[in-house]
PDB file of C-alpha atoms in Angstrom:
ATOM      1  CA  MET A 194      20.453  42.596  67.290  1.00  0.00           C
ATOM      2  CA  SER A 195      18.653  39.428  68.362  1.00  0.00           C
ATOM      3  CA  PRO A 196      19.099  38.069  71.982  1.00  0.00           C
ATOM      4  CA  GLU A 197      20.220  34.717  70.410  1.00  0.00           C
ATOM      5  CA  LEU A 198      23.048  36.459  68.552  1.00  0.00           C
ATOM      6  CA  LEU A 199      24.056  38.417  71.593  1.00  0.00           C
ATOM      7  CA  LYS A 200      24.382  35.287  73.646  1.00  0.00           C
ATOM      8  CA  ASN A 201      27.001  34.001  71.203  1.00  0.00           C
ATOM      9  CA  LYS A 202      30.000  33.913  73.575  1.00  0.00           C
ATOM     10  CA  SER A 203      32.488  33.956  70.686  1.00  0.00           C
ATOM     11  CA  GLN A 204      31.454  37.516  69.833  1.00  0.00           C
ATOM     12  CA  TYR A 205      30.073  38.971  72.987  1.00  0.00           C
ATOM     13  CA  LYS A 206      31.043  38.858  76.664  1.00  0.00           C
ATOM     14  CA  ASN A 207      28.783  39.386  79.701  1.00  0.00           C
ATOM     15  CA  VAL A 208      30.505  42.149  81.720  1.00  0.00           C
ATOM     16  CA  LEU A 209      27.795  42.793  84.359  1.00  0.00           C
ATOM     17  CA  SER A 210      24.403  41.538  85.574  1.00  0.00           C
ATOM     18  CA  ILE A 211      22.019  43.343  87.788  1.00  0.00           C
ATOM     19  CA  MET A 212      19.035  41.593  89.370  1.00  0.00           C
ATOM     20  CA  ASP A 213      17.317  43.635  92.143  1.00  0.00           C
ATOM     21  CA  SER A 214      17.017  47.200  93.408  1.00  0.00           C
ATOM     22  CA  SER A 215      19.885  46.859  95.963  1.00  0.00           C
ATOM     23  CA  GLU A 216      22.247  46.015  93.121  1.00  0.00           C
ATOM     24  CA  TRP A 217      20.831  48.947  91.062  1.00  0.00           C
ATOM     25  CA  LEU A 218      21.340  51.253  94.069  1.00  0.00           C
ATOM     26  CA  LEU A 219      24.950  50.224  94.292  1.00  0.00           C
ATOM     27  CA  PHE A 220      25.365  50.646  90.529  1.00  0.00           C
ATOM     28  CA  ILE A 221      23.861  54.115  90.520  1.00  0.00           C
ATOM     29  CA  THR A 222      25.956  55.410  93.406  1.00  0.00           C
ATOM     30  CA  THR A 223      29.114  53.920  91.826  1.00  0.00           C
ATOM     31  CA  PHE A 224      28.908  54.984  88.188  1.00  0.00           C
ATOM     32  CA  ILE A 225      27.259  58.440  88.788  1.00  0.00           C
ATOM     33  CA  ARG A 226      30.508  59.329  90.480  1.00  0.00           C
ATOM     34  CA  ARG A 227      32.829  57.854  87.805  1.00  0.00           C
ATOM     35  CA  LYS A 228      34.786  60.520  86.040  1.00  0.00           C
ATOM     36  CA  ASN A 229      34.016  60.630  82.386  1.00  0.00           C
ATOM     37  CA  ARG A 230      32.404  62.959  79.806  1.00  0.00           C
ATOM     38  CA  ILE A 231      28.805  61.833  80.682  1.00  0.00           C
ATOM     39  CA  THR A 232      29.124  62.499  84.364  1.00  0.00           C
ATOM     40  CA  ARG A 233      30.990  65.692  83.913  1.00  0.00           C
ATOM     41  CA  LEU A 234      28.167  67.056  81.659  1.00  0.00           C
ATOM     42  CA  TYR A 235      25.590  65.829  84.169  1.00  0.00           C
ATOM     43  CA  TRP A 236      27.151  67.447  87.250  1.00  0.00           C
ATOM     44  CA  SER A 237      28.056  70.531  85.306  1.00  0.00           C
ATOM     45  CA  TYR A 238      24.378  70.897  84.300  1.00  0.00           C
ATOM     46  CA  LEU A 239      23.217  70.594  87.929  1.00  0.00           C
ATOM     47  CA  PHE A 240      25.850  73.123  89.092  1.00  0.00           C
ATOM     48  CA  LEU A 241      25.353  75.589  86.193  1.00  0.00           C
ATOM     49  CA  GLY A 242      21.559  75.204  86.475  1.00  0.00           C
ATOM     50  CA  PHE A 243      21.764  76.182  90.201  1.00  0.00           C
ATOM     51  CA  LEU A 244      23.947  79.241  89.302  1.00  0.00           C
ATOM     52  CA  LEU A 245      21.565  80.155  86.547  1.00  0.00           C
ATOM     53  CA  ALA A 246      18.530  80.000  88.913  1.00  0.00           C
ATOM     54  CA  ILE A 247      20.315  82.415  91.315  1.00  0.00           C
ATOM     55  CA  TYR A 248      21.181  84.659  88.527  1.00  0.00           C
ATOM     56  CA  ILE A 249      17.583  84.763  87.350  1.00  0.00           C
ATOM     57  CA  PHE A 250      16.368  85.583  90.876  1.00  0.00           C
ATOM     58  CA  LEU A 251      18.934  88.340  91.309  1.00  0.00           C
ATOM     59  CA  SER A 252      18.706  89.884  87.873  1.00  0.00           C
ATOM     60  CA  ASN A 253      14.794  90.116  87.924  1.00  0.00           C
ATOM     61  CA  GLY A 254      14.524  91.172  91.525  1.00  0.00           C
ATOM     62  CA  LEU A 255      12.754  87.964  92.496  1.00  0.00           C
ATOM     63  CA  LEU A 256      14.047  88.067  95.979  1.00  0.00           C
ATOM     64  CA  SER A 257      11.384  90.696  96.726  1.00  0.00           C
ATOM     65  CA  VAL A 258       8.584  88.640  95.280  1.00  0.00           C
ATOM     66  CA  ASP A 259       5.812  87.411  97.672  1.00  0.00           C
ATOM     67  CA  HIS A 260       7.080  84.293  99.266  1.00  0.00           C
ATOM     68  CA  ARG A 261       3.849  82.538  98.493  1.00  0.00           C
ATOM     69  CA  ILE A 262       4.772  82.554  94.792  1.00  0.00           C
ATOM     70  CA  TRP A 263       8.068  80.875  95.701  1.00  0.00           C
ATOM     71  CA  ILE A 264       6.328  78.156  97.645  1.00  0.00           C
ATOM     72  CA  VAL A 265       3.633  77.416  95.129  1.00  0.00           C
ATOM     73  CA  GLY A 266       6.002  77.460  92.184  1.00  0.00           C
ATOM     74  CA  LEU A 267       8.794  75.320  93.711  1.00  0.00           C
ATOM     75  CA  THR A 268       6.288  72.937  95.296  1.00  0.00           C
ATOM     76  CA  GLY A 269       4.290  72.620  92.043  1.00  0.00           C
ATOM     77  CA  GLY A 270       7.488  71.858  90.103  1.00  0.00           C
ATOM     78  CA  LEU A 271       8.469  69.267  92.708  1.00  0.00           C
ATOM     79  CA  LEU A 272       5.050  67.565  92.556  1.00  0.00           C
ATOM     80  CA  VAL A 273       5.178  67.440  88.845  1.00  0.00           C
ATOM     81  CA  SER A 274       8.607  65.927  88.897  1.00  0.00           C
ATOM     82  CA  LEU A 275       7.367  63.388  91.408  1.00  0.00           C
ATOM     83  CA  LEU A 276       3.921  62.528  90.190  1.00  0.00           C
ATOM     84  CA  ILE A 277       3.702  63.399  86.387  1.00  0.00           C
ATOM     85  CA  SER A 278       7.056  63.718  84.699  1.00  0.00           C
ATOM     86  CA  PRO A 279       8.289  60.132  86.018  1.00  0.00           C
ATOM     87  CA  VAL A 280       5.256  58.565  84.362  1.00  0.00           C
ATOM     88  CA  LEU A 281       5.771  60.386  81.056  1.00  0.00           C
ATOM     89  CA  HIS A 282       9.486  59.775  81.235  1.00  0.00           C
ATOM     90  CA  GLU A 283       9.020  56.040  81.693  1.00  0.00           C
ATOM     91  CA  LEU A 284       6.242  56.016  79.051  1.00  0.00           C
ATOM     92  CA  LEU A 285       8.638  57.581  76.553  1.00  0.00           C
ATOM     93  CA  HIS A 286      11.136  54.778  77.314  1.00  0.00           C
ATOM     94  CA  ALA A 287       8.542  52.130  76.935  1.00  0.00           C
ATOM     95  CA  VAL A 288       7.287  53.479  73.617  1.00  0.00           C
ATOM     96  CA  SER A 289      10.948  53.695  72.495  1.00  0.00           C
ATOM     97  CA  PHE A 290      11.534  50.105  73.515  1.00  0.00           C
ATOM     98  CA  LYS A 291       8.433  48.956  71.569  1.00  0.00           C
ATOM     99  CA  PHE A 292       9.683  51.019  68.635  1.00  0.00           C
ATOM    100  CA  TYR A 293      12.991  49.195  68.712  1.00  0.00           C
ATOM    101  CA  GLY A 294      11.418  45.720  68.952  1.00  0.00           C
ATOM    102  CA  ALA A 295      10.433  44.922  72.465  1.00  0.00           C
ATOM    103  CA  LYS A 296       7.640  42.389  72.649  1.00  0.00           C
ATOM    104  CA  ALA A 297       6.448  42.813  76.290  1.00  0.00           C
ATOM    105  CA  ILE A 298       7.178  45.604  78.790  1.00  0.00           C
ATOM    106  CA  LYS A 299       6.535  45.627  82.572  1.00  0.00           C
ATOM    107  CA  ILE A 300       6.227  48.855  84.439  1.00  0.00           C
ATOM    108  CA  ARG A 301       6.205  48.969  88.173  1.00  0.00           C
ATOM    109  CA  TRP A 302       7.100  51.384  91.041  1.00  0.00           C
ATOM    110  CA  ASN A 303      10.305  50.662  92.932  1.00  0.00           C
ATOM    111  CA  TRP A 304      10.156  52.031  96.462  1.00  0.00           C
ATOM    112  CA  ASN A 305      13.855  51.416  97.188  1.00  0.00           C
ATOM    113  CA  LEU A 306      15.013  53.494  94.230  1.00  0.00           C
ATOM    114  CA  PHE A 307      11.911  55.743  94.392  1.00  0.00           C
ATOM    115  CA  ARG A 308      11.315  55.563  90.681  1.00  0.00           C
ATOM    116  CA  PHE A 309       9.411  53.503  88.119  1.00  0.00           C
ATOM    117  CA  ASN A 310      11.148  50.467  86.762  1.00  0.00           C
ATOM    118  CA  ILE A 311      10.786  49.554  83.105  1.00  0.00           C
ATOM    119  CA  GLN A 312      11.637  45.994  82.175  1.00  0.00           C
ATOM    120  CA  ALA A 313      11.406  44.753  78.530  1.00  0.00           C
ATOM    121  CA  ASN A 314      11.398  40.874  78.383  1.00  0.00           C
ATOM    122  CA  ASP A 315      14.091  39.220  76.208  1.00  0.00           C
ATOM    123  CA  PHE A 316      15.058  42.483  74.561  1.00  0.00           C
ATOM    124  CA  VAL A 317      18.314  43.946  73.452  1.00  0.00           C
ATOM    125  CA  LEU A 318      19.196  47.587  73.125  1.00  0.00           C
ATOM    126  CA  SER A 319      22.577  49.016  71.774  1.00  0.00           C
ATOM    127  CA  LYS A 320      24.533  51.709  73.467  1.00  0.00           C
ATOM    128  CA  LYS A 321      23.811  54.310  70.828  1.00  0.00           C
ATOM    129  CA  LYS A 322      19.971  53.618  71.063  1.00  0.00           C
ATOM    130  CA  TYR A 323      20.113  53.879  74.769  1.00  0.00           C
ATOM    131  CA  TYR A 324      21.962  57.195  74.702  1.00  0.00           C
ATOM    132  CA  LEU A 325      19.444  58.482  72.229  1.00  0.00           C
ATOM    133  CA  ILE A 326      16.477  57.506  74.418  1.00  0.00           C
ATOM    134  CA  CYS A 327      17.950  58.956  77.620  1.00  0.00           C
ATOM    135  CA  GLY A 328      19.122  62.104  75.875  1.00  0.00           C
ATOM    136  CA  PHE A 329      15.698  62.727  74.509  1.00  0.00           C
ATOM    137  CA  THR A 330      13.875  62.250  77.793  1.00  0.00           C
ATOM    138  CA  PHE A 331      16.501  64.476  79.597  1.00  0.00           C
ATOM    139  CA  PHE A 332      16.005  67.154  76.981  1.00  0.00           C
ATOM    140  CA  VAL A 333      12.221  67.114  77.219  1.00  0.00           C
ATOM    141  CA  PHE A 334      11.980  67.087  81.082  1.00  0.00           C
ATOM    142  CA  SER A 335      15.076  68.948  82.171  1.00  0.00           C
ATOM    143  CA  LEU A 336      16.629  71.084  79.477  1.00  0.00           C
ATOM    144  CA  LEU A 337      13.451  72.311  77.767  1.00  0.00           C
ATOM    145  CA  PRO A 338      11.866  73.451  81.051  1.00  0.00           C
ATOM    146  CA  LEU A 339      14.973  75.384  81.931  1.00  0.00           C
ATOM    147  CA  VAL A 340      14.980  77.132  78.571  1.00  0.00           C
ATOM    148  CA  ILE A 341      11.262  77.931  78.750  1.00  0.00           C
ATOM    149  CA  ALA A 342      11.760  79.411  82.249  1.00  0.00           C
ATOM    150  CA  PHE A 343      13.646  82.266  80.605  1.00  0.00           C
ATOM    151  CA  PHE A 344      10.380  83.347  78.910  1.00  0.00           C
ATOM    152  CA  THR A 345       8.080  83.100  81.993  1.00  0.00           C
ATOM    153  CA  SER A 346       7.612  84.779  85.243  1.00  0.00           C
ATOM    154  CA  GLY A 347       5.944  84.313  88.613  1.00  0.00           C
ATOM    155  CA  VAL A 348       4.721  80.879  89.620  1.00  0.00           C
ATOM    156  CA  TRP A 349       5.664  79.438  86.262  1.00  0.00           C
ATOM    157  CA  LEU A 350       9.262  80.471  86.510  1.00  0.00           C
ATOM    158  CA  PHE A 351       9.755  78.746  89.861  1.00  0.00           C
ATOM    159  CA  ALA A 352       7.817  75.659  88.779  1.00  0.00           C
ATOM    160  CA  LEU A 353       9.842  75.223  85.588  1.00  0.00           C
ATOM    161  CA  LEU A 354      13.143  75.614  87.415  1.00  0.00           C
ATOM    162  CA  SER A 355      11.994  73.246  90.111  1.00  0.00           C
ATOM    163  CA  LEU A 356      10.891  70.611  87.432  1.00  0.00           C
ATOM    164  CA  SER A 357      14.205  71.027  85.585  1.00  0.00           C
ATOM    165  CA  PHE A 358      16.327  70.336  88.696  1.00  0.00           C
ATOM    166  CA  PHE A 359      14.294  67.503  90.250  1.00  0.00           C
ATOM    167  CA  HIS A 360      13.826  65.597  87.037  1.00  0.00           C
ATOM    168  CA  ALA A 361      17.616  65.682  86.546  1.00  0.00           C
ATOM    169  CA  LEU A 362      17.863  63.986  89.804  1.00  0.00           C
ATOM    170  CA  TYR A 363      15.206  61.426  88.822  1.00  0.00           C
ATOM    171  CA  ALA A 364      17.194  60.761  85.647  1.00  0.00           C
ATOM    172  CA  MET A 365      20.300  59.787  87.682  1.00  0.00           C
ATOM    173  CA  LYS A 366      19.799  56.094  87.013  1.00  0.00           C
ATOM    174  CA  ASP A 367      19.787  56.689  83.242  1.00  0.00           C
ATOM    175  CA  LEU A 368      22.889  58.809  83.459  1.00  0.00           C
ATOM    176  CA  ALA A 369      24.621  56.198  85.651  1.00  0.00           C
ATOM    177  CA  VAL A 370      23.926  53.533  82.903  1.00  0.00           C
ATOM    178  CA  CYS A 371      25.255  55.920  80.265  1.00  0.00           C
ATOM    179  CA  SER A 372      28.391  56.470  82.477  1.00  0.00           C
ATOM    180  CA  TYR A 373      28.921  52.703  82.677  1.00  0.00           C
ATOM    181  CA  LEU A 374      28.441  52.172  78.912  1.00  0.00           C
ATOM    182  CA  TYR A 375      30.902  55.045  78.176  1.00  0.00           C
ATOM    183  CA  LYS A 376      33.960  52.922  78.797  1.00  0.00           C
ATOM    184  CA  PHE A 377      32.918  50.272  76.127  1.00  0.00           C
ATOM    185  CA  PRO A 378      33.140  51.258  72.478  1.00  0.00           C
ATOM    186  CA  ASN A 379      30.596  48.771  71.344  1.00  0.00           C
ATOM    187  CA  CYS A 380      28.094  47.273  73.901  1.00  0.00           C
ATOM    188  CA  TYR A 381      24.582  46.106  74.447  1.00  0.00           C
ATOM    189  CA  ILE A 382      21.912  45.958  77.157  1.00  0.00           C
ATOM    190  CA  TYR A 383      19.877  42.790  77.514  1.00  0.00           C
ATOM    191  CA  SER A 384      16.649  42.541  79.539  1.00  0.00           C
ATOM    192  CA  SER A 385      15.879  38.973  80.426  1.00  0.00           C
ATOM    193  CA  GLU A 386      12.545  37.375  81.189  1.00  0.00           C
ATOM    194  CA  GLU A 387      13.649  36.988  84.848  1.00  0.00           C
ATOM    195  CA  ASN A 388      13.808  40.804  85.281  1.00  0.00           C
ATOM    196  CA  LYS A 389      17.630  40.742  84.985  1.00  0.00           C
ATOM    197  CA  THR A 390      19.590  43.413  83.193  1.00  0.00           C
ATOM    198  CA  ILE A 391      22.745  42.137  81.533  1.00  0.00           C
ATOM    199  CA  PHE A 392      25.578  44.250  79.971  1.00  0.00           C
ATOM    200  CA  TYR A 393      27.500  42.772  77.078  1.00  0.00           C
ATOM    201  CA  LYS A 394      30.558  44.079  75.273  1.00  0.00           C
ATOM    202  CA  THR A 395      31.784  43.184  71.905  1.00  0.00           C
ATOM    203  CA  LEU A 396      34.939  41.016  71.886  1.00  0.00           C
ATOM    204  CA  PRO A 397      37.852  42.367  69.767  1.00  0.00           C
TER     205      PRO A 397
END
């Protein structure tokens, strides 16, 4: 899909435009709470992950483990989720955007959202491709660490559980976008050269 074709008003309609971090913050808080299959899966993951962590602690007698192991493991996972996994997460997004045809990509830290912001200039991404990209990064940095945690112990167990949970929180923006796109059967995301993100839907 080329940007020129997407801007053809006879086939596609601009349904939402987001320009700055304050608009993104409102968008995230609105659509991460919208009830649909995406948000139900997301909140269920966080809740079940929390219950699973409690089960692991109780079933393995981890409550009696030296508290220093707890502190090092949980803090280590938090630091990885703040300093390392966000960089790799956004790098995977950037590589995916380039793979799908983006010519130029800007990466910068957004203090208001406390996350990196990826902006591909004059680039169109379909709903299906966006779901695929977000699903892959969520699998790599949240689901996979949770599964691996079952086969570890000590500091690694706490670190992986911590990484799984905190990365899921970091991915909230991705899931909010997926939640918004869920209501449109056929839609696209356009990143303009003015750092504006525009959502289009296909007209019937």
